[in-house]
CSV table of C-alpha atoms and ligand atoms in Angstrom, one decimal:
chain,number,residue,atom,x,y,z
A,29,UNK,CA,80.4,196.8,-33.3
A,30,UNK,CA,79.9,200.8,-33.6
A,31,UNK,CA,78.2,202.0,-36.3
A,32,UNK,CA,80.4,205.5,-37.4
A,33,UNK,CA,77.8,206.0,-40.0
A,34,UNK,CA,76.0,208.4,-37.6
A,35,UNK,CA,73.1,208.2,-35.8
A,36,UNK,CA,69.8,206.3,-37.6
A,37,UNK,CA,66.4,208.1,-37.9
A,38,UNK,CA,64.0,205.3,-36.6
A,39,UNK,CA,61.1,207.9,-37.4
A,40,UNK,CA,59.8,207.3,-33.8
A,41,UNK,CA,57.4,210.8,-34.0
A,42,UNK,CA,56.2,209.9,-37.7
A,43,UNK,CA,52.9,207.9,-37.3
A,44,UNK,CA,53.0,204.5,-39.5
A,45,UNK,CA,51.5,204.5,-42.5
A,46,UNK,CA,49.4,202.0,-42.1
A,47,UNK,CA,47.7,202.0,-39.4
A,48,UNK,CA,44.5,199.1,-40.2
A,49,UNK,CA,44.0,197.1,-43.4
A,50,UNK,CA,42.0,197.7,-46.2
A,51,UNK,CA,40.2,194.7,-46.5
A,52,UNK,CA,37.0,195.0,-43.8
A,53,UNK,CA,36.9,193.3,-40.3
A,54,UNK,CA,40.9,192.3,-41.1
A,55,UNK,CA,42.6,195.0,-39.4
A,56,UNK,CA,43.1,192.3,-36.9
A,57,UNK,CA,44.0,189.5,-38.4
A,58,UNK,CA,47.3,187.4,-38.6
A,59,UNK,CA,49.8,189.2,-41.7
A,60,UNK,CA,49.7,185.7,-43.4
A,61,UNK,CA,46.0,186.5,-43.4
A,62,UNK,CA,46.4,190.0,-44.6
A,63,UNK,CA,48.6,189.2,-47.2
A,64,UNK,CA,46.3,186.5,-49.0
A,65,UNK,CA,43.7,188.5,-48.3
A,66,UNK,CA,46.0,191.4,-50.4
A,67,UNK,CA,45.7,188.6,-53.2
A,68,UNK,CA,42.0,188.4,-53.7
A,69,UNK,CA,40.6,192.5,-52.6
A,70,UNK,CA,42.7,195.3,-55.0
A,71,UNK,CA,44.2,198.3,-52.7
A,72,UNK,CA,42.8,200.8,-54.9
A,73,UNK,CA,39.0,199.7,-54.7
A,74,UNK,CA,39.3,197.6,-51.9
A,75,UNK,CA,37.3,195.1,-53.8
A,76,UNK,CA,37.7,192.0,-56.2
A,77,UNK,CA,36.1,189.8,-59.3
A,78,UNK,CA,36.3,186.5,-58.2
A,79,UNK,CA,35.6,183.9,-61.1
A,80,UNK,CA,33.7,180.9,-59.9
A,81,UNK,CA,34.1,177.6,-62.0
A,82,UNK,CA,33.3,175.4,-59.1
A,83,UNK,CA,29.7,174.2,-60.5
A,84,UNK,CA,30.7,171.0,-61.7
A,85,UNK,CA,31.5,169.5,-58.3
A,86,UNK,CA,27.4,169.2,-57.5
A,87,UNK,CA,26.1,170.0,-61.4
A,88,UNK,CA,28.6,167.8,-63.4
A,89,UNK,CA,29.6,169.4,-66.8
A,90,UNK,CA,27.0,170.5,-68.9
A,91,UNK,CA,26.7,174.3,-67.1
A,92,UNK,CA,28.9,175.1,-70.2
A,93,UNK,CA,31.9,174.0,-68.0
A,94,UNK,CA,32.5,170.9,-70.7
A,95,UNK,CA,36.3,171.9,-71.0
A,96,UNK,CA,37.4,174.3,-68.3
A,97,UNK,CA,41.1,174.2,-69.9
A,98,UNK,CA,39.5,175.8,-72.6
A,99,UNK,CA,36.9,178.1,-70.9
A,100,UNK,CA,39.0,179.8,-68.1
A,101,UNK,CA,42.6,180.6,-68.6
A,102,UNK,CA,41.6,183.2,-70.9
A,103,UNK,CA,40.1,184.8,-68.5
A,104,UNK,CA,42.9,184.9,-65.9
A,105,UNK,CA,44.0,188.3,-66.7
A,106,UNK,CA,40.4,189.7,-66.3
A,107,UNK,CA,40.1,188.5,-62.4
A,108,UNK,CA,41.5,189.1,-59.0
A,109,UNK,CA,40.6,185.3,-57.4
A,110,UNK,CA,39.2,181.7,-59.3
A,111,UNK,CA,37.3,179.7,-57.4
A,112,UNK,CA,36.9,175.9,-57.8
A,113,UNK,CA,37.4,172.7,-56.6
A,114,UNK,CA,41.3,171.7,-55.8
A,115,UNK,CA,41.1,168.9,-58.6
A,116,UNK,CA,40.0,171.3,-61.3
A,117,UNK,CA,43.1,173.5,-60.4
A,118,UNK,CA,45.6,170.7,-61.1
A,119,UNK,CA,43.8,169.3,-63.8
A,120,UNK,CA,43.5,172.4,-65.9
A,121,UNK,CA,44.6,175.5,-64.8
A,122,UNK,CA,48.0,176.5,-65.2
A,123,UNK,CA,49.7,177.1,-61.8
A,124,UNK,CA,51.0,181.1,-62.1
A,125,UNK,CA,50.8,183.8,-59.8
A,126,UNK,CA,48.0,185.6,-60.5
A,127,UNK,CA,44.9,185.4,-60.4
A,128,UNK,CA,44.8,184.2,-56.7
A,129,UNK,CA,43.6,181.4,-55.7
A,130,UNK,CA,40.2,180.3,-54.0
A,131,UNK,CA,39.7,176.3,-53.4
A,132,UNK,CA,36.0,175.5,-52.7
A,133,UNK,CA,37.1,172.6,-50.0
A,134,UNK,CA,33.8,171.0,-49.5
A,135,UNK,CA,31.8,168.0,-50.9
A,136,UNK,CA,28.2,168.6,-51.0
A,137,UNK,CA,25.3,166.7,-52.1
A,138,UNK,CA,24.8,167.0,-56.2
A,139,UNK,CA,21.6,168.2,-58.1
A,140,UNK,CA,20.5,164.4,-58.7
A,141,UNK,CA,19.8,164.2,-55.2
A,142,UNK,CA,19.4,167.5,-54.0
A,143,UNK,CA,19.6,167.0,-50.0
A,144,UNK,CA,20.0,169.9,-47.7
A,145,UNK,CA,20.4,167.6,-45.1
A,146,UNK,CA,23.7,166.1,-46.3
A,147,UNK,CA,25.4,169.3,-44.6
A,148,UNK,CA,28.6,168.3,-47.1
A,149,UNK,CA,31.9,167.2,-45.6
A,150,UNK,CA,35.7,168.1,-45.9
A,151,UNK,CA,37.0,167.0,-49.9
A,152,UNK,CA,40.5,168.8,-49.6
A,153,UNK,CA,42.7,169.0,-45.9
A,154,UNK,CA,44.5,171.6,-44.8
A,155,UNK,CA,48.0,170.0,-46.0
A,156,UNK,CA,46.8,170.4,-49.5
A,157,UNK,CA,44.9,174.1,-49.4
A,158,UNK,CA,49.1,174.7,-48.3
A,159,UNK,CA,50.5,172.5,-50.8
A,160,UNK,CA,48.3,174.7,-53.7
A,161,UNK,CA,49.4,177.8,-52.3
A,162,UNK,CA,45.6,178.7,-51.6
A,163,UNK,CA,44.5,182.4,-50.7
A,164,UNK,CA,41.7,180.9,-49.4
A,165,UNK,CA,39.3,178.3,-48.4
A,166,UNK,CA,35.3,177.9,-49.2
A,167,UNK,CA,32.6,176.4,-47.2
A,168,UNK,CA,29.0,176.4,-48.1
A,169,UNK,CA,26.4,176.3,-45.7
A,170,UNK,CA,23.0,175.2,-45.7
A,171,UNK,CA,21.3,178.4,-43.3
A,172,UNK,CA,17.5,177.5,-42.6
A,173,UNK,CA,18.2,173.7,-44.2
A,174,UNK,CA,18.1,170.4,-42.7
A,175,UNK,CA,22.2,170.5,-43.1
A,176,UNK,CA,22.6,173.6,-41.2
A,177,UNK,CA,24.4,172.4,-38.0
A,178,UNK,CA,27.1,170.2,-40.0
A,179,UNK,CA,27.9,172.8,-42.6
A,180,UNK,CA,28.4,175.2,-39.9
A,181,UNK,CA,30.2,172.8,-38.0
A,182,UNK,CA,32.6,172.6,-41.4
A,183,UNK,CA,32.2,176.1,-41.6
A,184,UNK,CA,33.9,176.4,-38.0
A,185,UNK,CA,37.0,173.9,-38.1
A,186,UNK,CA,38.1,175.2,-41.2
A,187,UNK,CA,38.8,178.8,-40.2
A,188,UNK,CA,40.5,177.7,-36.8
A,189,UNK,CA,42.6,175.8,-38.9
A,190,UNK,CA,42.5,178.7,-41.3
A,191,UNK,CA,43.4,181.2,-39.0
A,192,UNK,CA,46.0,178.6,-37.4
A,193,UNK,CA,48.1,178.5,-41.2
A,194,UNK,CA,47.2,182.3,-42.0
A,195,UNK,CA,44.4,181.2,-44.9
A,196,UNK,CA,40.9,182.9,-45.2
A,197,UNK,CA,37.6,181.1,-45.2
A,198,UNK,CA,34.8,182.0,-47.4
A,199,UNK,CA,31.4,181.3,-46.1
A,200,UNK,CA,29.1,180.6,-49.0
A,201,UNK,CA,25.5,180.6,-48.6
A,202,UNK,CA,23.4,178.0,-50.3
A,203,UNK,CA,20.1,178.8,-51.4
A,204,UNK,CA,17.7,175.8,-51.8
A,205,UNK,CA,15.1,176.0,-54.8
A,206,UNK,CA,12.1,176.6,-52.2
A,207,UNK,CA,14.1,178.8,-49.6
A,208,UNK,CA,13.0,182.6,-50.0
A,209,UNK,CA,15.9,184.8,-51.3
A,210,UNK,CA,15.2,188.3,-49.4
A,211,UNK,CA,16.8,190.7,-47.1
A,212,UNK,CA,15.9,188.9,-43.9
A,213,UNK,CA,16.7,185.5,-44.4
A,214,UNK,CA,20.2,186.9,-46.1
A,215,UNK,CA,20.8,189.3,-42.5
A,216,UNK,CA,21.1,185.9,-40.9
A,217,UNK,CA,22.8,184.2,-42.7
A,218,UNK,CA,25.8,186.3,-44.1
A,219,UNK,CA,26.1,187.2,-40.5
A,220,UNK,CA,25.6,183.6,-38.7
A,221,UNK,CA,28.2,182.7,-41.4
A,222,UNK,CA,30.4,185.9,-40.6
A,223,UNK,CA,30.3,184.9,-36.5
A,224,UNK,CA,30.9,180.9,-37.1
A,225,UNK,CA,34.6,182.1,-38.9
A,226,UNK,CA,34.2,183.5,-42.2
A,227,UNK,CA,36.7,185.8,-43.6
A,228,UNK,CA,34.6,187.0,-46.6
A,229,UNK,CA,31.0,185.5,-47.1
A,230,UNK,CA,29.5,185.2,-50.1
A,231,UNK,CA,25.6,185.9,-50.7
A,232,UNK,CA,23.1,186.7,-53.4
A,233,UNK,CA,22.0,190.6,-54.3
A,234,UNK,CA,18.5,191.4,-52.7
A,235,UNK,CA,16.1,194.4,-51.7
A,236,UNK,CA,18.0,196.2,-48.5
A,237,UNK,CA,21.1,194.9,-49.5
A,238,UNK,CA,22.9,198.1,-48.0
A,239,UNK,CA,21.1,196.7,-44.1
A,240,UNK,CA,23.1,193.3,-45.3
A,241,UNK,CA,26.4,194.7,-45.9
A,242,UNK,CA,26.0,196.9,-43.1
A,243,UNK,CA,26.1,194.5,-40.6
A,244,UNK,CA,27.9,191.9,-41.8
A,245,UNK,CA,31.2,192.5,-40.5
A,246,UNK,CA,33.6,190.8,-43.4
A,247,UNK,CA,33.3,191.6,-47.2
A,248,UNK,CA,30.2,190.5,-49.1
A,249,UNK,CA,30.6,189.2,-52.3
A,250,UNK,CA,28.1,188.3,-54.4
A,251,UNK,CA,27.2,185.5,-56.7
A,252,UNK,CA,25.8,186.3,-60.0
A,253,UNK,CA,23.1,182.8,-60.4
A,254,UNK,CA,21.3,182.0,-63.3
A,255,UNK,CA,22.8,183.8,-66.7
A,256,UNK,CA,20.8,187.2,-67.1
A,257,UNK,CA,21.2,189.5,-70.4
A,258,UNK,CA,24.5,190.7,-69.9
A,259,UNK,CA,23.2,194.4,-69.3
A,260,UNK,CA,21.3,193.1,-66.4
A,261,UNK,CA,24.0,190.9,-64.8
A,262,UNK,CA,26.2,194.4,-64.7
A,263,UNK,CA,23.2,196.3,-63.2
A,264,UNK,CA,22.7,193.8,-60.4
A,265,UNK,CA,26.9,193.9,-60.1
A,266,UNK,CA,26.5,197.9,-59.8
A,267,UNK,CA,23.9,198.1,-57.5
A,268,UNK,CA,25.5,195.6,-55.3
A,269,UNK,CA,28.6,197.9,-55.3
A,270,UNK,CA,26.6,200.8,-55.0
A,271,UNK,CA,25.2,199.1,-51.9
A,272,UNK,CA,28.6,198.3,-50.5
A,273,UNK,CA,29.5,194.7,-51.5
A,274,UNK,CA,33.3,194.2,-51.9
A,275,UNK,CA,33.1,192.6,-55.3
A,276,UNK,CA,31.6,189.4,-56.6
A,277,UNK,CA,32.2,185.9,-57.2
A,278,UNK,CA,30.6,185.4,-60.5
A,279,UNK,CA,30.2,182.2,-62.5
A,280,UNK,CA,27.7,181.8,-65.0
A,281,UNK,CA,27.4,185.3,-66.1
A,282,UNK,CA,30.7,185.6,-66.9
A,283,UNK,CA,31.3,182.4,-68.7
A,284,UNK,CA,28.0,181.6,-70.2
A,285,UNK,CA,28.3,185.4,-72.1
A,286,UNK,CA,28.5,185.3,-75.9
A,287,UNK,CA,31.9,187.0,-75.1
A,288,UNK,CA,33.3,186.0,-71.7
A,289,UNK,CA,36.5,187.9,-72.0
A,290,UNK,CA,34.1,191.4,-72.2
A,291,UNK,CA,31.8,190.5,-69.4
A,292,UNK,CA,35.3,189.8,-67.5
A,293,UNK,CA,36.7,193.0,-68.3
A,294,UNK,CA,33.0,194.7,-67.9
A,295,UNK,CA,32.4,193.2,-64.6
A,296,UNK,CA,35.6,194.4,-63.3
A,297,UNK,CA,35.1,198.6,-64.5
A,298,UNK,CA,32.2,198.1,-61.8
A,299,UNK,CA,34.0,196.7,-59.3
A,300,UNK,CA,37.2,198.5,-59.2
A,301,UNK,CA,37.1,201.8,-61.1
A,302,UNK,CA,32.9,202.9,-60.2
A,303,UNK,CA,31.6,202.4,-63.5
A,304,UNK,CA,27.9,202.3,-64.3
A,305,UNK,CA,26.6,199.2,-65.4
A,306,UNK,CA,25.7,201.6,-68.8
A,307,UNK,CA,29.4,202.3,-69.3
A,308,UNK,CA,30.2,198.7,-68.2
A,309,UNK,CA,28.0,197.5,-71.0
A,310,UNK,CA,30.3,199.3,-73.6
A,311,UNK,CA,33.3,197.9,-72.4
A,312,UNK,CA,31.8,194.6,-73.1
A,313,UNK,CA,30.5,195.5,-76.5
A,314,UNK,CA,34.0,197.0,-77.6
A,315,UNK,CA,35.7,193.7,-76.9
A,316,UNK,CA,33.2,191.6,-78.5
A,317,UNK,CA,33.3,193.9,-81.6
A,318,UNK,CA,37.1,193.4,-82.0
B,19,5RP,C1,27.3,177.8,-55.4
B,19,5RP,C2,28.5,178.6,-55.6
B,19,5RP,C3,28.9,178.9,-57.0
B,19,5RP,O1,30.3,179.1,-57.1
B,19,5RP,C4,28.2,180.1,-57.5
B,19,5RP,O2,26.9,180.0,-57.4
B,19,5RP,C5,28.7,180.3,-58.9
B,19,5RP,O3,28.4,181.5,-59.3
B,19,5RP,P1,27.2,181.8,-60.2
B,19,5RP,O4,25.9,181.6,-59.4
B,19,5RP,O5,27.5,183.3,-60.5
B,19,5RP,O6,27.2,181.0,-61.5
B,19,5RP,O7,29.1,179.1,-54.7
B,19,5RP,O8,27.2,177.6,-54.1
């Protein structure tokens, strides 16, 4: 049928107005990708404060983890992503929106045994990282360890099959007690992790972290470890920033803090809006004073 309304502008001389995506080494990807990836990494900063709760699946409880349905959805508001096991999620974490949603999907072997040659193995399918609604997938792997080969090999299936549903993989490297944390061994491995499939990849903060992010070709987000004063925990989240990660996935720091809702809210002012850790540091002192 005619249209009399006239003739339709289809803007063919204005250039789109997007011509990429914000999120790095995505400007290829699938848009089911792109838009979970939109979930987790804020268009303003292009980063996110991802809030990992996944300890229990290799620690048990006692990380100050006891009751997570107390401990975390207070702090939903304060994050972009959580992060933890799929069990956790329908256990004790109500099902909204927002924050989105990371599902750590591997088993690996706990602290009471401690073996780097276990490699881990798949705890959640595909089916159910769909069922959840998941914005993405994580995979740790053992770099340098006795498990290397399988975890990679898990590393692998799970973003073809993450790149065959539109879901992201997160590539998270394991540190053993006796491996040595420093800017080499963390070149190799955030990029072997990076090449093998991962969308985002997940490392600890180190001297040359800027050669790191450099050329890693997906976001870097790092972990926070062992709880530091809180002032110190934002320094090392600064610097990382500074240095070009896209954000963190922070556990212990966050909630292990005297006031978790602060360091949230603290964390965050260095990730998205380019706060010192100094001016961080009031942030969390204002809400802990309330
Ligand atoms: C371990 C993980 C954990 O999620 C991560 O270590 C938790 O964060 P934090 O170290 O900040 O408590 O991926 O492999």
């Amino acid at each position: 049928m005619a249209d009399n309304k006239g003739v339709h502008d289809f803007h063919v001389n204005t250039k789109e107005a997007a011509q990429g995506f914000y999120v790095k080494g995505a400007a290829h990807l699938d848009w089911g990708m792109q838009r979970r990836l939109g979930h987790m990494f804020q268009p303003k900063s292009g980063n996110t404060v991802m809030l990992a709760f996944d300890h229990g699946y290799i620690m048990g409880p006692t990380t100050w983890l006891e009751r997570i349905d107390l401990v975390i959805p207070p702090l939903m508001p304060y994050v972009d992503v959580l992060m933890g096991t799929p069990s956790i999620f329908r256990a004790d974490i109500p099902p909204e929106e927002r924050p989105g949603l990371c599902l750590r999907i591997t088993y690996d072997s706990t602290v009471l045994n401690d073996d780097l040659s276990c490699g881990g193995g798949i705890a959640c399918d595909i089916e159910s990282a769909i069922r959840m609604d998941a914005d993405c997938m994580a995979v740790q792997c053992f770099i340098g360890a006795p498990g290397e080969s399988r975890s990679l090999e898990l590393l692998a299936r799970t973003a073809n099959v993450g790149l065959k549903y539109g879901i992201p993989t997160l590539g998270v490297t394991a540190v053993g007690k006796d491996m040595v944390h420093d800017e080499k061994y963390f070149l190799l491995a955030t990029r072997v992790l990076a090449e093998n499939g991962a969308n985002i990849v997940k490392s600890y903060y180190c001297d040359g972290f800027e050669r790191v992010v450099s050329a890693c070709p997906v976001p870097i987000v790092i972990a926070g470890g062992k709880k530091l004063p809180e002032l110190d925990a934002l320094e090392m989240a600064y610097r990382a920033i500074n240095d070009g990660a896209h954000g963190v996935d922070m556990g212990r720091n966050i909630f292990q803090s005297d006031c978790p809702a602060g360091m949230a809210q603290a964390i965050g002012k260095v990730v998205h809006d380019g706060y010192t850790a100094a001016q961080a540091y009031e942030v969390y002192e204002e809400v802990r004073n309330r």
